[in-house]
Tab-separated table of C-alpha atoms in Angstrom:
chain	number	residue	atom	x	y	z
R	828	MET	CA	-48.744	-0.965	-27.059
R	829	LYS	CA	-45.274	-0.824	-25.540
R	830	PHE	CA	-45.619	0.669	-21.695
R	831	GLY	CA	-42.847	2.541	-19.924
R	832	LYS	CA	-42.316	2.167	-16.622
R	833	VAL	CA	-42.254	4.339	-13.684
R	834	TYR	CA	-38.405	4.928	-11.534
R	835	ILE	CA	-38.907	5.407	-8.087
R	836	VAL	CA	-36.445	7.393	-5.978
R	837	CYS	CA	-36.324	8.124	-2.669
R	838	ALA	CA	-33.668	11.188	-2.151
R	839	MET	CA	-32.111	12.146	1.209
R	840	ASP	CA	-30.330	15.626	1.743
R	841	THR	CA	-27.927	14.198	4.260
R	842	GLU	CA	-26.761	16.345	6.630
R	843	GLY	CA	-26.904	15.264	10.266
R	844	PRO	CA	-27.865	16.764	13.363
R	845	ILE	CA	-28.546	20.611	13.649
R	846	VAL	CA	-28.993	22.166	16.991
R	847	ASN	CA	-32.078	24.445	17.333
R	848	SER	CA	-33.666	24.762	20.588
R	849	LYS	CA	-36.792	26.660	18.683
R	850	LYS	CA	-37.139	23.831	16.242
R	851	PRO	CA	-37.566	20.565	19.122
R	852	ASP	CA	-38.750	18.159	16.169
R	853	ILE	CA	-35.203	18.514	14.491
R	854	LEU	CA	-32.807	15.814	15.196
R	855	GLN	CA	-29.902	17.357	17.331
R	856	ASN	CA	-27.058	14.729	17.842
R	857	TRP	CA	-25.682	11.968	16.058
R	858	ASN	CA	-27.584	9.422	18.399
R	859	GLN	CA	-30.970	10.375	17.286
R	860	VAL	CA	-30.244	10.909	13.297
R	861	ASN	CA	-28.754	7.382	14.011
R	862	LYS	CA	-32.226	5.953	15.515
R	863	LEU	CA	-33.909	7.564	12.595
R	864	VAL	CA	-31.493	6.026	9.742
R	865	LYS	CA	-31.502	2.668	11.506
R	866	LEU	CA	-35.342	2.622	11.320
R	867	ILE	CA	-35.699	3.965	7.780
R	868	THR	CA	-33.026	1.421	6.794
R	869	SER	CA	-34.600	-1.641	8.227
R	870	ASN	CA	-35.992	-4.422	6.527
R	871	LYS	CA	-39.476	-4.444	8.156
R	872	PHE	CA	-39.516	-0.309	6.762
R	873	ARG	CA	-38.168	-1.011	3.588
R	874	ASN	CA	-40.315	-4.055	2.503
R	875	SER	CA	-43.443	-2.396	4.345
R	876	VAL	CA	-44.591	-1.697	0.845
R	877	ARG	CA	-42.749	-3.625	-2.335
R	878	ASP	CA	-42.426	-2.823	-6.168
R	879	SER	CA	-43.638	-5.104	-8.888
R	880	LYS	CA	-40.719	-6.951	-8.597
R	881	GLY	CA	-41.433	-7.397	-4.469
R	882	LYS	CA	-38.553	-5.554	-3.575
R	883	GLY	CA	-38.204	-3.164	-1.078
R	884	LEU	CA	-37.411	0.669	-1.001
R	885	ILE	CA	-34.097	1.863	-1.827
R	886	PHE	CA	-32.701	4.999	-0.863
R	887	SER	CA	-30.333	7.609	-2.344
R	888	TRP	CA	-28.214	9.491	0.202
R	889	PHE	CA	-26.958	13.024	-1.174
R	890	LEU	CA	-24.035	13.600	1.498
R	891	LEU	CA	-23.392	17.377	2.586
R	892	THR	CA	-20.085	18.596	3.252
R	893	LEU	CA	-20.869	21.664	5.128
R	894	THR	CA	-17.167	23.603	4.838
R	895	GLY	CA	-16.687	27.321	3.480
R	896	PHE	CA	-17.786	29.352	6.188
R	897	LYS	CA	-16.738	31.299	9.646
R	898	THR	CA	-19.430	30.591	11.575
R	899	ASN	CA	-21.506	28.153	12.713
R	900	PRO	CA	-24.744	29.096	14.514
R	901	PHE	CA	-26.423	25.532	15.041
R	902	LYS	CA	-23.699	23.076	15.668
R	903	ARG	CA	-23.531	21.483	12.270
R	904	PRO	CA	-21.339	18.652	11.443
R	905	MET	CA	-18.783	21.266	9.541
R	906	LYS	CA	-15.783	19.415	9.225
R	907	HIS	CA	-14.514	17.697	5.957
R	908	HIS	CA	-16.204	14.463	5.406
R	909	GLU	CA	-17.750	14.247	9.074
R	910	VAL	CA	-21.698	13.475	7.437
R	911	PHE	CA	-19.492	11.046	4.463
R	912	ASP	CA	-17.363	9.138	7.405
R	913	TYR	CA	-20.236	9.130	9.767
R	914	TYR	CA	-22.996	7.268	6.820
R	915	ASN	CA	-19.949	4.852	5.691
R	916	LYS	CA	-18.869	4.156	8.664
R	917	ASN	CA	-22.224	3.420	10.163
R	918	PHE	CA	-24.524	1.929	7.355
R	919	SER	CA	-22.154	1.004	4.391
R	920	LYS	CA	-23.334	-2.661	4.912
R	921	ASN	CA	-26.796	-2.331	4.899
R	922	PHE	CA	-26.954	0.518	1.717
R	923	LYS	CA	-25.180	-2.086	-0.140
R	924	LYS	CA	-27.066	-4.864	0.477
R	925	ASN	CA	-29.696	-3.021	-0.447
R	926	LYS	CA	-28.180	-1.132	-3.239
R	927	ASP	CA	-28.882	2.349	-1.556
R	928	GLY	CA	-26.771	5.268	-3.588
R	929	ILE	CA	-24.101	7.809	-2.199
R	930	TYR	CA	-23.839	10.925	-4.182
R	931	TRP	CA	-23.498	14.890	-3.242
R	932	HIS	CA	-25.252	17.704	-1.478
R	933	TYR	CA	-23.594	20.952	-1.752
R	934	HIS	CA	-24.630	24.224	-0.117
R	935	GLN	CA	-22.588	27.700	-1.355
R	936	PRO	CA	-21.494	29.983	1.430
R	937	SER	CA	-22.878	32.960	1.281
R	938	LYS	CA	-20.760	35.868	1.589
R	939	SER	CA	-21.541	36.567	4.898
R	940	GLY	CA	-19.711	33.284	5.837
R	941	ILE	CA	-22.820	32.613	8.408
R	942	GLY	CA	-22.981	29.008	8.772
R	943	ASN	CA	-26.721	28.615	7.807
R	944	GLU	CA	-26.765	31.123	4.788
R	945	TRP	CA	-26.987	30.275	1.315
R	946	THR	CA	-26.387	31.949	-1.831
R	947	LYS	CA	-26.902	31.734	-5.364
R	948	ASP	CA	-23.982	33.302	-6.107
R	949	TRP	CA	-21.532	30.681	-7.412
R	950	THR	CA	-18.656	33.223	-7.832
R	951	VAL	CA	-18.401	34.194	-4.125
R	952	SER	CA	-16.157	31.067	-3.632
R	953	GLN	CA	-15.218	28.057	-5.428
R	954	GLU	CA	-15.654	25.806	-2.048
R	955	TYR	CA	-16.946	23.506	-4.702
R	956	PHE	CA	-13.599	22.608	-6.211
R	957	ASN	CA	-12.440	22.142	-2.454
R	958	ILE	CA	-15.027	19.442	-1.140
R	959	MET	CA	-14.872	17.407	-4.545
R	960	SER	CA	-10.781	17.375	-4.354
R	961	ARG	CA	-10.903	16.502	-1.206
R	962	LEU	CA	-13.282	13.700	-1.907
R	963	VAL	CA	-11.400	12.552	-4.844
R	964	SER	CA	-7.633	12.576	-2.916
R	965	GLU	CA	-8.756	11.755	0.640
R	966	ARG	CA	-11.586	9.315	0.034
R	967	SER	CA	-11.369	8.201	-3.875
R	968	TYR	CA	-15.036	9.072	-4.291
R	969	TYR	CA	-16.093	11.019	-7.602
R	970	PRO	CA	-19.953	12.311	-7.156
R	971	THR	CA	-21.754	11.546	-10.304
R	972	CYS	CA	-25.358	12.875	-8.835
R	973	PHE	CA	-25.851	16.186	-7.325
R	974	ARG	CA	-28.094	17.435	-5.565
R	975	ALA	CA	-28.557	21.613	-4.824
R	976	GLY	CA	-28.695	22.953	-1.072
R	977	GLY	CA	-31.211	24.568	-0.381
R	978	ARG	CA	-32.729	23.629	-3.931
R	979	ILE	CA	-30.447	26.497	-5.017
R	980	GLU	CA	-29.346	26.692	-8.856
R	981	ASN	CA	-28.563	29.344	-11.517
R	982	ASN	CA	-26.576	29.246	-14.874
R	983	ASP	CA	-23.556	29.366	-13.294
R	984	THR	CA	-23.821	26.211	-11.406
R	985	SER	CA	-25.229	24.751	-14.221
R	986	ASN	CA	-22.610	25.406	-16.485
R	987	TRP	CA	-20.038	24.574	-13.864
R	988	LEU	CA	-22.061	21.041	-13.172
R	989	GLU	CA	-21.852	20.164	-16.716
R	990	GLU	CA	-18.280	19.816	-16.490
R	991	TRP	CA	-18.011	17.366	-14.362
R	992	ILE	CA	-21.177	15.912	-13.300
R	993	PRO	CA	-23.741	14.358	-15.782
R	994	TYR	CA	-26.776	14.169	-13.775
R	995	ASP	CA	-28.707	16.551	-11.313
R	996	PHE	CA	-31.572	15.769	-9.251
R	997	SER	CA	-32.182	19.537	-8.371
R	998	ASN	CA	-35.673	20.745	-10.329
R	999	CYS	CA	-38.560	21.008	-7.712
R	1000	SER	CA	-41.004	22.345	-9.749
R	1001	GLY	CA	-44.715	21.375	-9.231
R	1002	ARG	CA	-47.430	23.136	-7.706
R	1003	VAL	CA	-45.015	25.192	-5.294
R	1004	ASN	CA	-45.763	27.956	-2.985
R	1005	TRP	CA	-42.987	30.116	-4.428
R	1006	PHE	CA	-44.115	33.528	-2.696
R	1007	ASN	CA	-43.626	31.528	0.763
R	1008	LYS	CA	-42.073	33.725	2.911
R	1009	GLU	CA	-38.802	32.538	4.618
R	1010	SER	CA	-37.247	32.911	7.414
R	1011	ASP	CA	-35.018	35.760	6.159
R	1012	GLY	CA	-37.946	37.356	5.294
R	1013	LYS	CA	-37.359	36.920	1.288
R	1014	PHE	CA	-40.266	35.024	-0.984
R	1015	LEU	CA	-38.606	31.882	-1.816
R	1016	ILE	CA	-38.169	32.234	-5.434
R	1017	ASP	CA	-36.434	35.176	-4.754
R	1018	LEU	CA	-33.626	32.341	-4.020
R	1019	VAL	CA	-35.179	29.313	-5.421
R	1020	ASP	CA	-36.437	29.281	-9.018
R	1021	TRP	CA	-37.806	26.173	-10.814
R	1022	SER	CA	-41.386	27.762	-11.792
R	1023	LYS	CA	-40.389	27.652	-15.552
R	1024	ALA	CA	-38.748	24.381	-15.589
R	1025	SER	CA	-40.127	21.052	-16.585
R	1026	LYS	CA	-42.899	19.493	-14.455
R	1027	ASN	CA	-42.903	16.213	-16.751
R	1028	TRP	CA	-41.272	13.040	-14.232
R	1029	SER	CA	-38.349	12.576	-16.859
R	1030	ALA	CA	-35.045	14.722	-17.699
R	1031	TYR	CA	-34.132	17.313	-19.764
R	1032	ASN	CA	-30.556	18.793	-21.035
R	1033	PRO	CA	-30.654	22.423	-19.842
R	1034	SER	CA	-29.674	25.204	-22.237
R	1035	LYS	CA	-26.493	27.073	-21.442
R	1036	ILE	CA	-28.206	30.417	-21.210
R	1037	ASN	CA	-31.016	28.936	-18.927
R	1038	TYR	CA	-30.881	26.150	-16.599
R	1039	GLN	CA	-34.591	25.753	-16.440
R	1040	LYS	CA	-35.029	25.569	-20.412
R	1041	VAL	CA	-34.321	22.459	-22.519
R	1042	GLY	CA	-31.200	22.974	-24.363
R	1043	LYS	CA	-27.808	21.535	-25.926
R	1044	LEU	CA	-26.119	21.275	-22.867
R	1045	ASN	CA	-25.261	17.457	-22.230
R	1046	ARG	CA	-25.934	17.087	-18.717
R	1047	TYR	CA	-29.525	15.801	-17.364
R	1048	ILE	CA	-31.467	17.894	-14.885
R	1049	PHE	CA	-34.382	15.649	-12.942
R	1050	ARG	CA	-37.303	16.891	-11.574
R	1051	SER	CA	-37.265	16.114	-7.746
R	1052	PRO	CA	-39.454	18.100	-5.387
R	1053	ASP	CA	-40.229	18.300	-1.665
R	1054	LEU	CA	-42.040	15.273	0.115
R	1055	ASN	CA	-43.653	17.319	2.313
R	1056	SER	CA	-42.496	21.118	3.246
R	1057	ASN	CA	-44.203	24.012	4.155
R	1058	VAL	CA	-44.280	24.892	0.044
R	1059	HIS	CA	-44.820	21.446	-1.497
R	1060	GLN	CA	-46.188	18.178	-0.619
R	1061	ILE	CA	-46.069	15.117	-3.018
R	1062	LYS	CA	-50.042	14.229	-3.688
R	1063	ILE	CA	-51.683	11.221	-5.588
R	1064	GLN	CA	-52.190	13.572	-8.700
R	1065	ASP	CA	-48.466	13.729	-8.850
R	1066	ILE	CA	-48.110	9.944	-8.270
R	1067	GLU	CA	-50.669	9.408	-10.992
R	1068	GLU	CA	-48.950	11.736	-14.058
R	1069	ALA	CA	-46.014	9.673	-13.440
R	1070	PHE	CA	-47.877	6.195	-14.229
R	1071	ILE	CA	-49.864	7.800	-17.203
R	1072	ARG	CA	-46.476	8.797	-18.890
R	1073	ALA	CA	-45.497	5.335	-18.239
R	1074	GLN	CA	-48.778	4.306	-19.505
R	1075	ASN	CA	-48.643	6.501	-22.785
R	1076	GLY	CA	-45.050	4.847	-23.879
R	1077	LYS	CA	-42.365	6.709	-21.800
R	1078	ASN	CA	-40.424	5.832	-18.645
R	1079	ALA	CA	-41.131	7.726	-16.070
R	1080	CYS	CA	-38.607	8.979	-13.219
R	1081	LEU	CA	-40.787	9.577	-10.078
R	1082	SER	CA	-38.007	11.561	-7.652
R	1083	PHE	CA	-38.681	13.536	-4.829
R	1084	PHE	CA	-36.604	14.171	-1.363
R	1085	GLU	CA	-36.622	14.820	2.069
R	1086	HIS	CA	-33.740	15.155	4.897
R	1087	ASP	CA	-32.153	13.040	7.438
R	1088	ARG	CA	-33.096	15.766	10.381
R	1089	ARG	CA	-36.796	14.957	11.658
R	1090	MET	CA	-38.312	11.375	13.487
R	1091	LYS	CA	-41.475	12.194	10.714
R	1092	THR	CA	-39.612	11.450	7.581
R	1093	ALA	CA	-40.465	8.207	8.614
R	1094	ASP	CA	-43.786	8.425	8.643
R	1095	ASN	CA	-43.590	10.950	5.374
R	1096	ILE	CA	-41.949	8.158	3.316
R	1097	LYS	CA	-44.394	5.574	4.015
R	1098	ASN	CA	-47.211	7.921	3.180
R	1099	VAL	CA	-45.803	8.297	-0.070
R	1100	MET	CA	-44.989	4.530	-0.447
R	1101	GLN	CA	-48.721	3.651	0.195
R	1102	LEU	CA	-49.690	6.286	-2.330
R	1103	ILE	CA	-47.502	5.109	-4.925
R	1104	HIS	CA	-48.467	1.260	-4.058
R	1105	LYS	CA	-52.631	2.603	-4.212
R	1106	VAL	CA	-52.397	3.989	-7.649
R	1107	SER	CA	-50.303	1.672	-9.235
R	1108	LYS	CA	-53.467	-0.391	-8.515
R	1109	LYS	CA	-55.459	1.758	-11.029
R	1110	PHE	CA	-52.398	1.154	-13.635
R	1111	LYS	CA	-52.355	-2.832	-13.392
R	1112	LYS	CA	-50.211	-3.074	-16.862
R	1113	ILE	CA	-47.814	-0.455	-15.388
R	1114	LYS	CA	-44.543	-1.717	-13.436
R	1115	TRP	CA	-43.016	0.192	-10.987
R	1116	PHE	CA	-39.321	0.219	-9.182
R	1117	TYR	CA	-37.637	1.665	-6.424
R	1118	LYS	CA	-33.731	2.569	-7.912
R	1119	ASN	CA	-31.208	4.461	-6.665
R	1120	ALA	CA	-30.640	7.760	-8.336
R	1121	LEU	CA	-28.024	6.506	-10.876
R	1122	GLU	CA	-29.654	3.362	-12.055
R	1123	ALA	CA	-33.368	5.509	-12.303
R	1124	ALA	CA	-31.494	7.802	-14.253
R	1125	ASN	CA	-30.071	5.328	-16.867
R	1126	LEU	CA	-32.908	3.127	-16.878
R	1127	SER	CA	-35.266	6.114	-17.499
R	1128	LEU	CA	-33.307	7.385	-20.940
R	1129	ASN	CA	-32.265	3.972	-21.657
R	1130	THR	CA	-28.492	4.862	-21.858
R	1131	LYS	CA	-26.006	2.834	-22.961
R	1132	GLN	CA	-22.967	1.112	-21.462
R	1133	TYR	CA	-19.946	2.764	-21.609
R	1134	ASN	CA	-16.579	1.845	-20.711
R	1135	LYS	CA	-15.097	2.760	-17.459
R	1136	PRO	CA	-12.170	5.561	-18.040
R	1137	LYS	CA	-8.766	4.736	-16.740
R	1138	PHE	CA	-5.832	6.956	-16.732
R	1139	ASN	CA	-2.060	6.971	-17.473
R	1140	VAL	CA	0.592	9.637	-16.487
R	1141	TYR	CA	3.616	10.273	-18.178
R	1142	LEU	CA	6.483	13.011	-17.069
R	1143	LYS	CA	7.264	15.281	-19.955
R	1144	LYS	CA	9.919	17.894	-20.755
R	1145	GLU	CA	9.799	20.957	-17.992
R	1146	ASN	CA	7.906	18.432	-15.406
R	1147	ARG	CA	4.689	18.476	-17.253
R	1148	LEU	CA	2.237	15.902	-16.659
R	1149	GLN	CA	0.841	14.162	-19.678
R	1150	ILE	CA	-2.701	12.537	-18.825
R	1151	ASP	CA	-3.700	9.976	-21.515
R	1152	VAL	CA	-7.861	8.894	-21.309
R	1153	HIS	CA	-8.754	5.124	-21.896
R	1154	GLY	CA	-12.608	4.427	-21.858
R	1155	ASP	CA	-15.354	6.695	-22.227
R	1156	LEU	CA	-15.198	10.106	-20.711
R	1157	TYR	CA	-18.465	12.336	-19.474
R	1158	ASN	CA	-15.894	15.190	-18.258
R	1159	ARG	CA	-14.657	17.663	-20.829
R	1160	ILE	CA	-11.247	16.905	-18.983
R	1161	PRO	CA	-10.526	14.604	-16.214
R	1162	PHE	CA	-10.572	16.283	-12.847
R	1163	VAL	CA	-7.676	16.283	-11.386
R	1164	CYS	CA	-5.877	16.889	-7.865
R	1165	PHE	CA	-2.622	16.600	-6.482
R	1166	LYS	CA	-1.951	17.197	-2.719
R	1167	ILE	CA	0.964	18.077	-0.535
R	1168	LYS	CA	2.129	18.296	2.422
R	1169	ASN	CA	-1.776	18.283	3.461
R	1170	LYS	CA	-2.630	21.004	1.046
R	1171	ILE	CA	-4.904	20.433	-1.934
R	1172	TYR	CA	-4.714	21.722	-5.195
R	1173	GLU	CA	-6.421	22.168	-8.801
R	1174	ARG	CA	-4.177	21.934	-11.513
R	1175	PRO	CA	-6.035	22.807	-14.902
R	1176	LEU	CA	-4.939	20.638	-18.046
R	1177	ASN	CA	-4.551	21.957	-21.829
R	1178	VAL	CA	-5.667	19.619	-24.806
R	1179	LEU	CA	-2.645	17.731	-26.023
R	1180	GLY	CA	-4.464	15.378	-28.440
R	1181	LEU	CA	-7.915	13.020	-28.590
R	1182	ASN	CA	-8.122	11.690	-25.179
R	1183	LYS	CA	-4.497	13.311	-23.935
R	1184	TRP	CA	-3.975	16.357	-21.768
R	1185	ILE	CA	-1.103	18.318	-20.632
R	1186	SER	CA	-0.628	20.393	-17.580
R	1187	ALA	CA	1.645	23.900	-16.552
R	1188	PRO	CA	5.173	22.748	-15.302
R	1189	PHE	CA	5.471	21.616	-11.772
R	1190	LYS	CA	8.612	21.994	-9.682
R	1191	ASN	CA	10.959	18.952	-8.944
R	1192	ASN	CA	9.843	19.563	-5.078
R	1193	GLU	CA	6.646	19.646	-5.777
R	1194	LEU	CA	6.350	16.503	-7.822
R	1195	LYS	CA	8.770	14.260	-4.898
R	1196	ASN	CA	6.213	15.275	-2.553
R	1197	MET	CA	3.000	15.029	-4.432
R	1198	LYS	CA	-0.219	12.729	-4.400
R	1199	LEU	CA	-1.380	12.644	-7.749
R	1200	SER	CA	-5.337	11.756	-7.995
R	1201	ILE	CA	-7.437	11.753	-11.480
R	1202	ALA	CA	-10.576	10.916	-11.770
R	1203	GLY	CA	-13.699	11.555	-13.801
R	1204	CYS	CA	-17.192	9.659	-14.699
R	1205	THR	CA	-18.767	7.699	-18.397
R	1206	PRO	CA	-21.780	9.167	-19.815
R	1207	SER	CA	-23.854	7.136	-17.638
R	1208	GLY	CA	-22.212	8.261	-14.421
R	1209	ILE	CA	-19.593	5.009	-13.731
R	1210	ALA	CA	-16.895	6.830	-11.671
R	1211	ASN	CA	-12.920	5.772	-11.648
R	1212	VAL	CA	-10.742	7.568	-8.958
R	1213	GLN	CA	-7.298	6.546	-9.101
R	1214	HIS	CA	-4.047	7.966	-7.414
R	1215	PHE	CA	-0.392	8.316	-8.559
R	1216	LYS	CA	3.064	8.947	-6.595
R	1217	TYR	CA	6.275	10.180	-7.960
R	1218	LYS	CA	9.157	7.354	-8.390
R	1219	SER	CA	11.932	6.755	-10.318
R	1220	GLY	CA	11.750	9.340	-12.985
R	1221	ASN	CA	8.001	8.751	-13.353
R	1222	PHE	CA	4.380	8.380	-11.403
R	1223	LYS	CA	3.027	5.215	-10.659
R	1224	LYS	CA	-0.555	3.845	-9.860
R	1225	ILE	CA	-1.118	3.529	-5.949
């Protein structure tokens, strides 16, 4: 009998410090956050429990951009790229060496604009487009794995993600206390509902009309519940279910999430590493491996290899831009944004032909001062970002 494999994803909702005097265990400045991250990314910590190949822990850092709010009651990092830049500046060498992944974490602002309130209403704002455009234009980064802020998702979120991002690690189904009373007095399930979603350690293609149900969308949703919170804890039974799945011949993606906000995060992660090792001794024929989210997604799904998309731009009549794509594009259309005098705009495209799109007209002064950015990814999440500038009657790659 052919056995499956178990791929372990340690997802980190990476948000930076929070100043909250009522919760002294919260890390309240970057020095404290730095201490935690240095601890858990050290060779000693990573290698304290090794996988079947003798390799150490790999992290998946879902970096938050917290913008679009009117207030900031807990003095959270709320500048564009603030968390992204801090982690990349201080830990990029460590992350690359250990094959950690950098992905996207997003909180949808509520209508109130209060800096610690989220909503499931995807129509309140389109801050997600603003953030994506800035990441693409200013950091040459296009996300291919996503985690919803507060685990909050609905059909609007799901169908927007379908356009751009192939892998979603937001499903927190399982033995969850859905009727836990939150700080605002509401039940958890009033804002976060994955109660009907798959509890398998695998992915599913969601339905267009119900994100919790299997359907015909192209993107994949993976289960990734709380590692250790007041509403859910990973138990030995959960880990055994992943190994049983592999024993039955199917790959398992055992994913869980933590935050970079408490020192006890280190203990929580160490404990689950030890539990996984303990369970693995009962399933001696099953191989298990630490992987980042993208690798785990592709390996668990046996995704085929695709050619990375590459973009060409041609200036046409009426200053319309024709964009051609060579390679395999997951996106229905390329993600296109342009920057003029420090302001970034998105521009929709119309289909012109196979792998060809055309824009609405631009003004002459827009072309001359424009930095054009185009991004997208393969169905297996291999991203590409290219930038162009207008020069001598056409656009040149920069």
